[in-house]
Amino acid sequence: MSTEPRAGRPKASSRENIAEAACELFLEQGYEQTSIVDIANRAGVSRSSFFNYFASKSDVLWAGLDERLAVFEERLAADDEGMDAAAAVRRESEAVARDFAPDSLALGIVNAVAMGIAAEYERDAALRRARVARAAAARFARGGADRVRAEVAGAAWGGAVLAAIEAWAHDGAGRTSLPRFLARAADAAEAVRPQPGGEVRQLRVVARAEDFEDALGFYRDVIGMPQAEAYEAEGGARVVILEAGRATLELSNPAQVAFIDRVETDGDAPSDPIRLAFEVDDTAAATARATDGGAMLEASARETPWRSLNARLRGPAGVQLTLFQELAASVVERAQRDETQ
C-alpha cells in the first residue's frame, strides 16, 4: 500500500477509500497520533463525511465485520428452532465468512504492532468474541442446554470466529480462504457441544458377555473405546465401563427401522430391537479391524441417503453394531440427516 499522501481524491469518497486512507496514516504515524481530521484530509472528504461511514476511529477496522455480526445475531435470535442448535450456530458462523473480502481489519491484524493498535485490537476483538458468544449461548439455551453448558459452548464459538479471521489475515487474506479457516475453527468449536438440560446425565448400555475377556478386548482394543472404570466383586463378578463419546438414544418406529434396513443392508440382516451405532473416522478400516477382531459382517459398507458410510456387524456378546462415518455435508444436510436417522 502506498504511504504517500494522495492529491485530488474525489470529494464523494467511498467507505473503502476512507478506510484505506486511515490505514495509511496508522502505518505512517501510529493509531494514537492519527486524528479523524487527519483521516478526512487524507481521504479528501470533510470530517462530517467521515461520520457518514464510521462511528469512530476504531470503527474503520471493524465496520465490515460488525455488519456481519449484526446479521449473525439477528438470524440466531429469529431462528425458529426447527434446526438443531449446534447446526444453527454453525450455519450462521459460516455465513460470517461468506464473500468476506480482505479489508482494513485484515490489514490491521497483520500490522497491529506497526500501527500501534495491539492493545486496542485485543480490547475490540474481545468485544466481538463476546457478541458471538452471547448470541450462540442464547441459541443453545433455547435448544435446551443448561446455562453453564450454553455459556461454555458460546465462548467456544466466539473464539472460533475470531481465531479463523486472525489465521486468515496472517496467512495472507488475499491469497487464502476465510471459509476454509472458519470451517476448521467450527469443527473445533463443535467439540464443545452442550447437551440439553434434563434429569438424565448419562446413557449407559449394559451387555451380558459370556466370554468376558473376548468382548472386552474387542470393544476396548479393536473398536477403540477407552476404559473408564472397572470393578470386581465376590464370586468372580467383573464389570468394565467403556467410554463411547457422545451418547444418544435413537427411537425409531417400525417403518423407519424397515427403511434403515433397506438402506443399510441387502435385506438379510434385519435390525435387532436394540442395535448399537458407533461413529468412526473410517468405516472401511474400522470394519476390517472389527472382522479381524472377531466380529461377523452382516452388511458391507455403503453410503446412505443422509451422507454417511454405514456397515453392519455382529460383535461379541451378541451385540448388533452399525459402524458409520460421517461424510462431508452442508449444515442443512447434517440437520436433515439428524432428523431422519
Short mmCIF file of N, CA and C in Angstrom, two decimals, residues 33-174:
data_model
loop_
_atom_site.label_atom_id
_atom_site.label_comp_id
_atom_site.label_asym_id
_atom_site.label_seq_id
_atom_site.Cartn_x
_atom_site.Cartn_y
_atom_site.Cartn_z
N GLN A 33 -1.69 8.70 17.21
CA GLN A 33 -1.30 10.01 16.70
C GLN A 33 -2.16 10.46 15.51
N THR A 34 -3.03 9.58 15.04
CA THR A 34 -3.87 9.91 13.88
C THR A 34 -5.25 10.34 14.35
N SER A 35 -5.67 11.51 13.90
CA SER A 35 -7.00 12.01 14.27
C SER A 35 -7.98 11.78 13.13
N ILE A 36 -9.24 11.94 13.44
CA ILE A 36 -10.26 11.80 12.41
C ILE A 36 -10.10 12.89 11.37
N VAL A 37 -9.67 14.07 11.79
CA VAL A 37 -9.42 15.15 10.83
C VAL A 37 -8.30 14.76 9.87
N ASP A 38 -7.23 14.12 10.42
CA ASP A 38 -6.13 13.65 9.56
C ASP A 38 -6.67 12.68 8.50
N ILE A 39 -7.51 11.77 8.93
CA ILE A 39 -8.04 10.77 8.00
C ILE A 39 -8.90 11.43 6.94
N ALA A 40 -9.76 12.36 7.37
CA ALA A 40 -10.63 13.04 6.42
C ALA A 40 -9.81 13.82 5.40
N ASN A 41 -8.77 14.51 5.88
CA ASN A 41 -7.92 15.26 4.95
C ASN A 41 -7.22 14.34 3.96
N ARG A 42 -6.69 13.23 4.45
CA ARG A 42 -6.01 12.30 3.56
C ARG A 42 -6.98 11.74 2.52
N ALA A 43 -8.20 11.48 2.93
CA ALA A 43 -9.19 10.91 2.02
C ALA A 43 -9.83 11.96 1.12
N GLY A 44 -9.60 13.24 1.45
CA GLY A 44 -10.18 14.29 0.62
C GLY A 44 -11.65 14.51 0.88
N VAL A 45 -12.10 14.25 2.12
CA VAL A 45 -13.50 14.45 2.47
C VAL A 45 -13.58 15.31 3.72
N SER A 46 -14.78 15.75 4.05
CA SER A 46 -14.96 16.54 5.25
C SER A 46 -15.05 15.63 6.48
N ARG A 47 -14.87 16.22 7.65
CA ARG A 47 -14.99 15.46 8.89
C ARG A 47 -16.40 14.87 9.03
N SER A 48 -17.40 15.63 8.65
CA SER A 48 -18.76 15.12 8.73
C SER A 48 -18.98 13.95 7.78
N SER A 49 -18.29 13.98 6.63
CA SER A 49 -18.42 12.86 5.70
C SER A 49 -17.84 11.58 6.29
N PHE A 50 -16.78 11.71 7.09
CA PHE A 50 -16.22 10.54 7.75
C PHE A 50 -17.30 9.85 8.59
N PHE A 51 -18.07 10.66 9.33
CA PHE A 51 -19.08 10.09 10.22
C PHE A 51 -20.30 9.57 9.46
N ASN A 52 -20.37 9.83 8.17
CA ASN A 52 -21.41 9.19 7.37
C ASN A 52 -21.13 7.70 7.20
N TYR A 53 -19.87 7.32 7.35
CA TYR A 53 -19.46 5.93 7.14
C TYR A 53 -19.04 5.22 8.42
N PHE A 54 -18.42 5.97 9.35
CA PHE A 54 -17.87 5.34 10.54
C PHE A 54 -18.28 6.10 11.79
N ALA A 55 -18.54 5.35 12.86
CA ALA A 55 -18.94 5.97 14.12
C ALA A 55 -17.75 6.46 14.93
N SER A 56 -16.58 5.87 14.68
CA SER A 56 -15.39 6.23 15.44
C SER A 56 -14.16 5.84 14.64
N LYS A 57 -13.01 6.17 15.17
CA LYS A 57 -11.76 5.81 14.50
C LYS A 57 -11.56 4.30 14.48
N SER A 58 -11.86 3.63 15.57
CA SER A 58 -11.68 2.18 15.60
C SER A 58 -12.67 1.48 14.68
N ASP A 59 -13.80 2.12 14.41
CA ASP A 59 -14.81 1.54 13.53
C ASP A 59 -14.28 1.34 12.12
N VAL A 60 -13.22 2.09 11.76
CA VAL A 60 -12.61 1.92 10.45
C VAL A 60 -12.17 0.49 10.23
N LEU A 61 -11.63 -0.13 11.28
CA LEU A 61 -11.16 -1.51 11.18
C LEU A 61 -12.31 -2.53 11.27
N TRP A 62 -13.30 -2.23 12.08
CA TRP A 62 -14.27 -3.25 12.45
C TRP A 62 -15.62 -3.17 11.75
N ALA A 63 -15.87 -2.13 10.98
CA ALA A 63 -17.21 -1.92 10.42
C ALA A 63 -17.68 -3.09 9.58
N GLY A 64 -16.81 -3.63 8.72
CA GLY A 64 -17.20 -4.74 7.84
C GLY A 64 -17.62 -5.97 8.63
N LEU A 65 -16.83 -6.34 9.64
CA LEU A 65 -17.17 -7.50 10.46
C LEU A 65 -18.40 -7.22 11.30
N ASP A 66 -18.51 -6.00 11.83
CA ASP A 66 -19.66 -5.68 12.68
C ASP A 66 -20.98 -5.83 11.93
N GLU A 67 -20.99 -5.46 10.66
CA GLU A 67 -22.21 -5.63 9.87
C GLU A 67 -22.60 -7.10 9.79
N ARG A 68 -21.62 -7.95 9.63
CA ARG A 68 -21.88 -9.39 9.53
C ARG A 68 -22.30 -9.97 10.88
N LEU A 69 -21.70 -9.46 11.95
CA LEU A 69 -22.08 -9.95 13.28
C LEU A 69 -23.50 -9.52 13.63
N ALA A 70 -23.91 -8.36 13.16
CA ALA A 70 -25.29 -7.94 13.40
C ALA A 70 -26.27 -8.90 12.73
N VAL A 71 -25.93 -9.33 11.52
CA VAL A 71 -26.78 -10.31 10.82
C VAL A 71 -26.75 -11.64 11.57
N PHE A 72 -25.57 -12.04 12.03
CA PHE A 72 -25.41 -13.28 12.81
C PHE A 72 -26.34 -13.26 14.02
N GLU A 73 -26.32 -12.15 14.76
CA GLU A 73 -27.14 -12.04 15.97
C GLU A 73 -28.63 -12.06 15.63
N GLU A 74 -29.01 -11.32 14.59
CA GLU A 74 -30.42 -11.24 14.21
C GLU A 74 -30.95 -12.60 13.76
N ARG A 75 -30.17 -13.30 12.96
CA ARG A 75 -30.63 -14.58 12.41
C ARG A 75 -30.73 -15.65 13.50
N LEU A 76 -29.78 -15.66 14.42
CA LEU A 76 -29.87 -16.63 15.51
C LEU A 76 -31.04 -16.30 16.44
N ALA A 77 -31.26 -15.03 16.70
CA ALA A 77 -32.36 -14.64 17.58
C ALA A 77 -33.71 -14.98 16.95
N ALA A 78 -33.78 -14.93 15.61
CA ALA A 78 -35.04 -15.18 14.92
C ALA A 78 -35.19 -16.64 14.51
N ASP A 79 -34.18 -17.47 14.80
CA ASP A 79 -34.23 -18.87 14.37
C ASP A 79 -35.46 -19.55 14.95
N ASP A 80 -36.15 -20.29 14.12
CA ASP A 80 -37.40 -20.90 14.57
C ASP A 80 -37.20 -22.18 15.37
N GLU A 81 -35.93 -22.53 15.63
CA GLU A 81 -35.58 -23.69 16.44
C GLU A 81 -35.98 -25.01 15.80
N GLY A 82 -36.28 -24.96 14.49
CA GLY A 82 -36.55 -26.20 13.80
C GLY A 82 -35.29 -27.00 13.54
N MET A 83 -34.14 -26.33 13.61
CA MET A 83 -32.85 -26.97 13.40
C MET A 83 -32.15 -27.18 14.74
N ASP A 84 -31.37 -28.23 14.82
CA ASP A 84 -30.53 -28.45 15.99
C ASP A 84 -29.73 -27.19 16.29
N ALA A 85 -29.62 -26.81 17.58
CA ALA A 85 -28.97 -25.56 17.96
C ALA A 85 -27.54 -25.49 17.45
N ALA A 86 -26.77 -26.58 17.60
CA ALA A 86 -25.38 -26.57 17.14
C ALA A 86 -25.30 -26.37 15.64
N ALA A 87 -26.21 -26.99 14.89
CA ALA A 87 -26.23 -26.82 13.44
C ALA A 87 -26.58 -25.39 13.06
N ALA A 88 -27.52 -24.78 13.80
CA ALA A 88 -27.91 -23.40 13.52
C ALA A 88 -26.75 -22.44 13.78
N VAL A 89 -26.05 -22.64 14.90
CA VAL A 89 -24.91 -21.77 15.22
C VAL A 89 -23.81 -21.93 14.18
N ARG A 90 -23.55 -23.16 13.77
CA ARG A 90 -22.52 -23.37 12.75
C ARG A 90 -22.93 -22.72 11.43
N ARG A 91 -24.17 -22.88 11.05
CA ARG A 91 -24.64 -22.29 9.78
C ARG A 91 -24.42 -20.78 9.78
N GLU A 92 -24.81 -20.11 10.85
CA GLU A 92 -24.69 -18.66 10.88
C GLU A 92 -23.23 -18.22 11.06
N SER A 93 -22.43 -19.00 11.75
CA SER A 93 -21.00 -18.68 11.88
C SER A 93 -20.31 -18.77 10.52
N GLU A 94 -20.61 -19.81 9.78
CA GLU A 94 -20.00 -19.96 8.46
C GLU A 94 -20.47 -18.86 7.51
N ALA A 95 -21.67 -18.36 7.71
CA ALA A 95 -22.17 -17.27 6.87
C ALA A 95 -21.37 -15.99 7.08
N VAL A 96 -20.78 -15.80 8.25
CA VAL A 96 -19.96 -14.62 8.51
C VAL A 96 -18.81 -14.54 7.51
N ALA A 97 -18.27 -15.68 7.12
CA ALA A 97 -17.10 -15.71 6.25
C ALA A 97 -17.45 -15.60 4.77
N ARG A 98 -18.71 -15.79 4.43
CA ARG A 98 -19.09 -15.87 3.02
C ARG A 98 -18.85 -14.53 2.33
N ASP A 99 -18.06 -14.56 1.25
CA ASP A 99 -17.76 -13.37 0.44
C ASP A 99 -17.13 -12.24 1.24
N PHE A 100 -16.43 -12.58 2.30
CA PHE A 100 -15.75 -11.57 3.12
C PHE A 100 -14.39 -11.29 2.45
N ALA A 101 -14.30 -10.18 1.74
CA ALA A 101 -13.07 -9.82 1.03
C ALA A 101 -12.07 -9.22 2.02
N PRO A 102 -10.77 -9.31 1.73
CA PRO A 102 -9.77 -8.68 2.59
C PRO A 102 -10.09 -7.20 2.77
N ASP A 103 -10.01 -6.70 3.99
CA ASP A 103 -10.35 -5.30 4.25
C ASP A 103 -9.39 -4.73 5.27
N SER A 104 -9.74 -3.57 5.82
CA SER A 104 -8.85 -2.90 6.76
C SER A 104 -8.63 -3.70 8.03
N LEU A 105 -9.58 -4.54 8.41
CA LEU A 105 -9.39 -5.37 9.60
C LEU A 105 -8.25 -6.35 9.39
N ALA A 106 -8.23 -7.03 8.24
CA ALA A 106 -7.15 -7.96 7.96
C ALA A 106 -5.80 -7.24 7.95
N LEU A 107 -5.77 -6.05 7.37
CA LEU A 107 -4.53 -5.27 7.36
C LEU A 107 -4.13 -4.88 8.77
N GLY A 108 -5.10 -4.51 9.59
CA GLY A 108 -4.81 -4.12 10.96
C GLY A 108 -4.30 -5.27 11.80
N ILE A 109 -4.87 -6.46 11.59
CA ILE A 109 -4.42 -7.64 12.35
C ILE A 109 -2.95 -7.92 12.07
N VAL A 110 -2.58 -7.90 10.80
CA VAL A 110 -1.20 -8.22 10.42
C VAL A 110 -0.23 -7.14 10.86
N ASN A 111 -0.68 -5.88 10.86
CA ASN A 111 0.21 -4.75 11.16
C ASN A 111 -0.12 -4.09 12.48
N ALA A 112 -0.68 -4.86 13.42
CA ALA A 112 -1.13 -4.28 14.68
C ALA A 112 0.00 -3.58 15.43
N VAL A 113 1.18 -4.18 15.45
CA VAL A 113 2.30 -3.58 16.17
C VAL A 113 2.78 -2.33 15.45
N ALA A 114 2.93 -2.42 14.13
CA ALA A 114 3.40 -1.27 13.35
C ALA A 114 2.43 -0.09 13.45
N MET A 115 1.14 -0.40 13.51
CA MET A 115 0.14 0.67 13.60
C MET A 115 -0.04 1.18 15.02
N GLY A 116 0.52 0.45 16.00
CA GLY A 116 0.34 0.84 17.38
C GLY A 116 -1.05 0.56 17.92
N ILE A 117 -1.68 -0.51 17.40
CA ILE A 117 -3.05 -0.81 17.82
C ILE A 117 -3.16 -2.17 18.52
N ALA A 118 -2.03 -2.73 18.94
CA ALA A 118 -2.07 -4.07 19.51
C ALA A 118 -3.02 -4.14 20.71
N ALA A 119 -2.89 -3.21 21.65
CA ALA A 119 -3.76 -3.22 22.83
C ALA A 119 -5.19 -2.89 22.44
N GLU A 120 -5.35 -1.91 21.55
CA GLU A 120 -6.68 -1.53 21.08
C GLU A 120 -7.35 -2.70 20.38
N TYR A 121 -6.57 -3.42 19.58
CA TYR A 121 -7.13 -4.57 18.87
C TYR A 121 -7.61 -5.64 19.84
N GLU A 122 -6.83 -5.96 20.84
CA GLU A 122 -7.21 -7.00 21.80
C GLU A 122 -8.51 -6.64 22.51
N ARG A 123 -8.65 -5.38 22.89
CA ARG A 123 -9.89 -4.96 23.56
C ARG A 123 -11.08 -5.08 22.60
N ASP A 124 -10.91 -4.59 21.38
CA ASP A 124 -12.01 -4.63 20.42
C ASP A 124 -12.35 -6.06 20.00
N ALA A 125 -11.33 -6.90 19.84
CA ALA A 125 -11.58 -8.29 19.47
C ALA A 125 -12.34 -9.01 20.57
N ALA A 126 -12.03 -8.70 21.83
CA ALA A 126 -12.75 -9.32 22.95
C ALA A 126 -14.23 -8.97 22.92
N LEU A 127 -14.54 -7.75 22.52
CA LEU A 127 -15.95 -7.35 22.42
C LEU A 127 -16.67 -8.15 21.35
N ARG A 128 -15.99 -8.41 20.22
CA ARG A 128 -16.62 -9.18 19.14
C ARG A 128 -16.75 -10.65 19.53
N ARG A 129 -15.77 -11.19 20.22
CA ARG A 129 -15.91 -12.56 20.72
C ARG A 129 -17.12 -12.67 21.63
N ALA A 130 -17.29 -11.66 22.48
CA ALA A 130 -18.41 -11.68 23.41
C ALA A 130 -19.75 -11.59 22.67
N ARG A 131 -19.81 -10.84 21.59
CA ARG A 131 -21.05 -10.74 20.82
C ARG A 131 -21.44 -12.10 20.25
N VAL A 132 -20.47 -12.77 19.63
CA VAL A 132 -20.74 -14.10 19.09
C VAL A 132 -21.13 -15.06 20.20
N ALA A 133 -20.39 -15.00 21.31
CA ALA A 133 -20.65 -15.92 22.42
C ALA A 133 -22.05 -15.73 22.98
N ARG A 134 -22.46 -14.49 23.16
CA ARG A 134 -23.80 -14.23 23.73
C ARG A 134 -24.90 -14.77 22.82
N ALA A 135 -24.77 -14.48 21.52
CA ALA A 135 -25.80 -14.93 20.59
C ALA A 135 -25.85 -16.45 20.50
N ALA A 136 -24.68 -17.08 20.47
CA ALA A 136 -24.63 -18.54 20.38
C ALA A 136 -25.17 -19.17 21.67
N ALA A 137 -24.76 -18.63 22.82
CA ALA A 137 -25.21 -19.18 24.10
C ALA A 137 -26.73 -19.08 24.23
N ALA A 138 -27.30 -17.97 23.79
CA ALA A 138 -28.75 -17.81 23.86
C ALA A 138 -29.45 -18.86 23.01
N ARG A 139 -28.87 -19.14 21.83
CA ARG A 139 -29.49 -20.15 20.96
C ARG A 139 -29.37 -21.54 21.57
N PHE A 140 -28.22 -21.85 22.19
CA PHE A 140 -28.05 -23.14 22.84
C PHE A 140 -29.04 -23.28 24.00
N ALA A 141 -29.23 -22.21 24.75
CA ALA A 141 -30.16 -22.26 25.88
C ALA A 141 -31.59 -22.50 25.39
N ARG A 142 -31.97 -21.86 24.29
CA ARG A 142 -33.31 -22.09 23.75
C ARG A 142 -33.45 -23.51 23.24
N GLY A 143 -32.31 -24.13 22.88
CA GLY A 143 -32.34 -25.50 22.41
C GLY A 143 -32.38 -26.52 23.53
N GLY A 144 -32.33 -26.05 24.78
CA GLY A 144 -32.47 -26.97 25.91
C GLY A 144 -31.23 -27.15 26.76
N ALA A 145 -30.10 -26.53 26.38
CA ALA A 145 -28.88 -26.67 27.17
C ALA A 145 -29.00 -25.88 28.46
N ASP A 146 -28.39 -26.39 29.53
CA ASP A 146 -28.40 -25.62 30.77
C ASP A 146 -27.47 -24.42 30.62
N ARG A 147 -27.60 -23.47 31.53
CA ARG A 147 -26.92 -22.18 31.39
C ARG A 147 -25.40 -22.31 31.29
N VAL A 148 -24.81 -23.13 32.16
CA VAL A 148 -23.35 -23.24 32.17
C VAL A 148 -22.85 -23.82 30.85
N ARG A 149 -23.46 -24.92 30.41
CA ARG A 149 -23.02 -25.53 29.16
C ARG A 149 -23.24 -24.60 27.97
N ALA A 150 -24.35 -23.88 27.98
CA ALA A 150 -24.62 -22.95 26.89
C ALA A 150 -23.57 -21.84 26.84
N GLU A 151 -23.18 -21.32 28.01
CA GLU A 151 -22.19 -20.24 28.05
C GLU A 151 -20.82 -20.74 27.60
N VAL A 152 -20.45 -21.94 28.04
CA VAL A 152 -19.15 -22.50 27.64
C VAL A 152 -19.10 -22.74 26.14
N ALA A 153 -20.17 -23.32 25.59
CA ALA A 153 -20.21 -23.57 24.15
C ALA A 153 -20.23 -22.25 23.38
N GLY A 154 -20.96 -21.26 23.88
CA GLY A 154 -20.97 -19.96 23.22
C GLY A 154 -19.60 -19.33 23.17
N ALA A 155 -18.85 -19.44 24.28
CA ALA A 155 -17.49 -18.90 24.31
C ALA A 155 -16.60 -19.59 23.29
N ALA A 156 -16.81 -20.89 23.10
CA ALA A 156 -16.02 -21.62 22.11
C ALA A 156 -16.28 -21.07 20.71
N TRP A 157 -17.53 -20.77 20.40
CA TRP A 157 -17.85 -20.23 19.07
C TRP A 157 -17.34 -18.81 18.91
N GLY A 158 -17.39 -18.00 19.97
CA GLY A 158 -16.81 -16.66 19.87
C GLY A 158 -15.33 -16.73 19.56
N GLY A 159 -14.64 -17.63 20.25
CA GLY A 159 -13.21 -17.81 19.97
C GLY A 159 -12.95 -18.33 18.59
N ALA A 160 -13.82 -19.23 18.11
CA ALA A 160 -13.61 -19.84 16.80
C ALA A 160 -13.70 -18.81 15.68
N VAL A 161 -14.70 -17.94 15.73
CA VAL A 161 -14.88 -16.94 14.67
C VAL A 161 -13.69 -15.99 14.60
N LEU A 162 -13.27 -15.47 15.75
CA LEU A 162 -12.14 -14.53 15.73
C LEU A 162 -10.83 -15.24 15.41
N ALA A 163 -10.65 -16.47 15.89
CA ALA A 163 -9.43 -17.21 15.58
C ALA A 163 -9.31 -17.46 14.08
N ALA A 164 -10.43 -17.77 13.44
CA ALA A 164 -10.41 -18.02 11.99
C ALA A 164 -10.04 -16.75 11.23
N ILE A 165 -10.60 -15.61 11.63
CA ILE A 165 -10.29 -14.35 10.95
C ILE A 165 -8.82 -13.99 11.13
N GLU A 166 -8.30 -14.19 12.33
CA GLU A 166 -6.89 -13.87 12.58
C GLU A 166 -5.97 -14.79 11.78
N ALA A 167 -6.29 -16.08 11.74
CA ALA A 167 -5.45 -17.01 10.97
C ALA A 167 -5.50 -16.67 9.49
N TRP A 168 -6.67 -16.33 9.01
CA TRP A 168 -6.85 -15.94 7.60
C TRP A 168 -6.01 -14.71 7.27
N ALA A 169 -6.03 -13.72 8.15
CA ALA A 169 -5.27 -12.49 7.91
C ALA A 169 -3.77 -12.77 7.88
N HIS A 170 -3.29 -13.53 8.86
CA HIS A 170 -1.84 -13.80 8.94
C HIS A 170 -1.37 -14.72 7.81
N ASP A 171 -2.27 -15.53 7.29
CA ASP A 171 -1.88 -16.43 6.20
C ASP A 171 -1.91 -15.74 4.85
N GLY A 172 -2.37 -14.50 4.83
CA GLY A 172 -2.45 -13.75 3.58
C GLY A 172 -3.89 -13.70 3.10
N ALA A 173 -4.65 -12.73 3.63
CA ALA A 173 -6.10 -12.70 3.39
C ALA A 173 -6.46 -12.69 1.91
N GLY A 174 -5.61 -12.08 1.08
CA GLY A 174 -5.92 -12.04 -0.35
C GLY A 174 -5.60 -13.33 -1.08
#
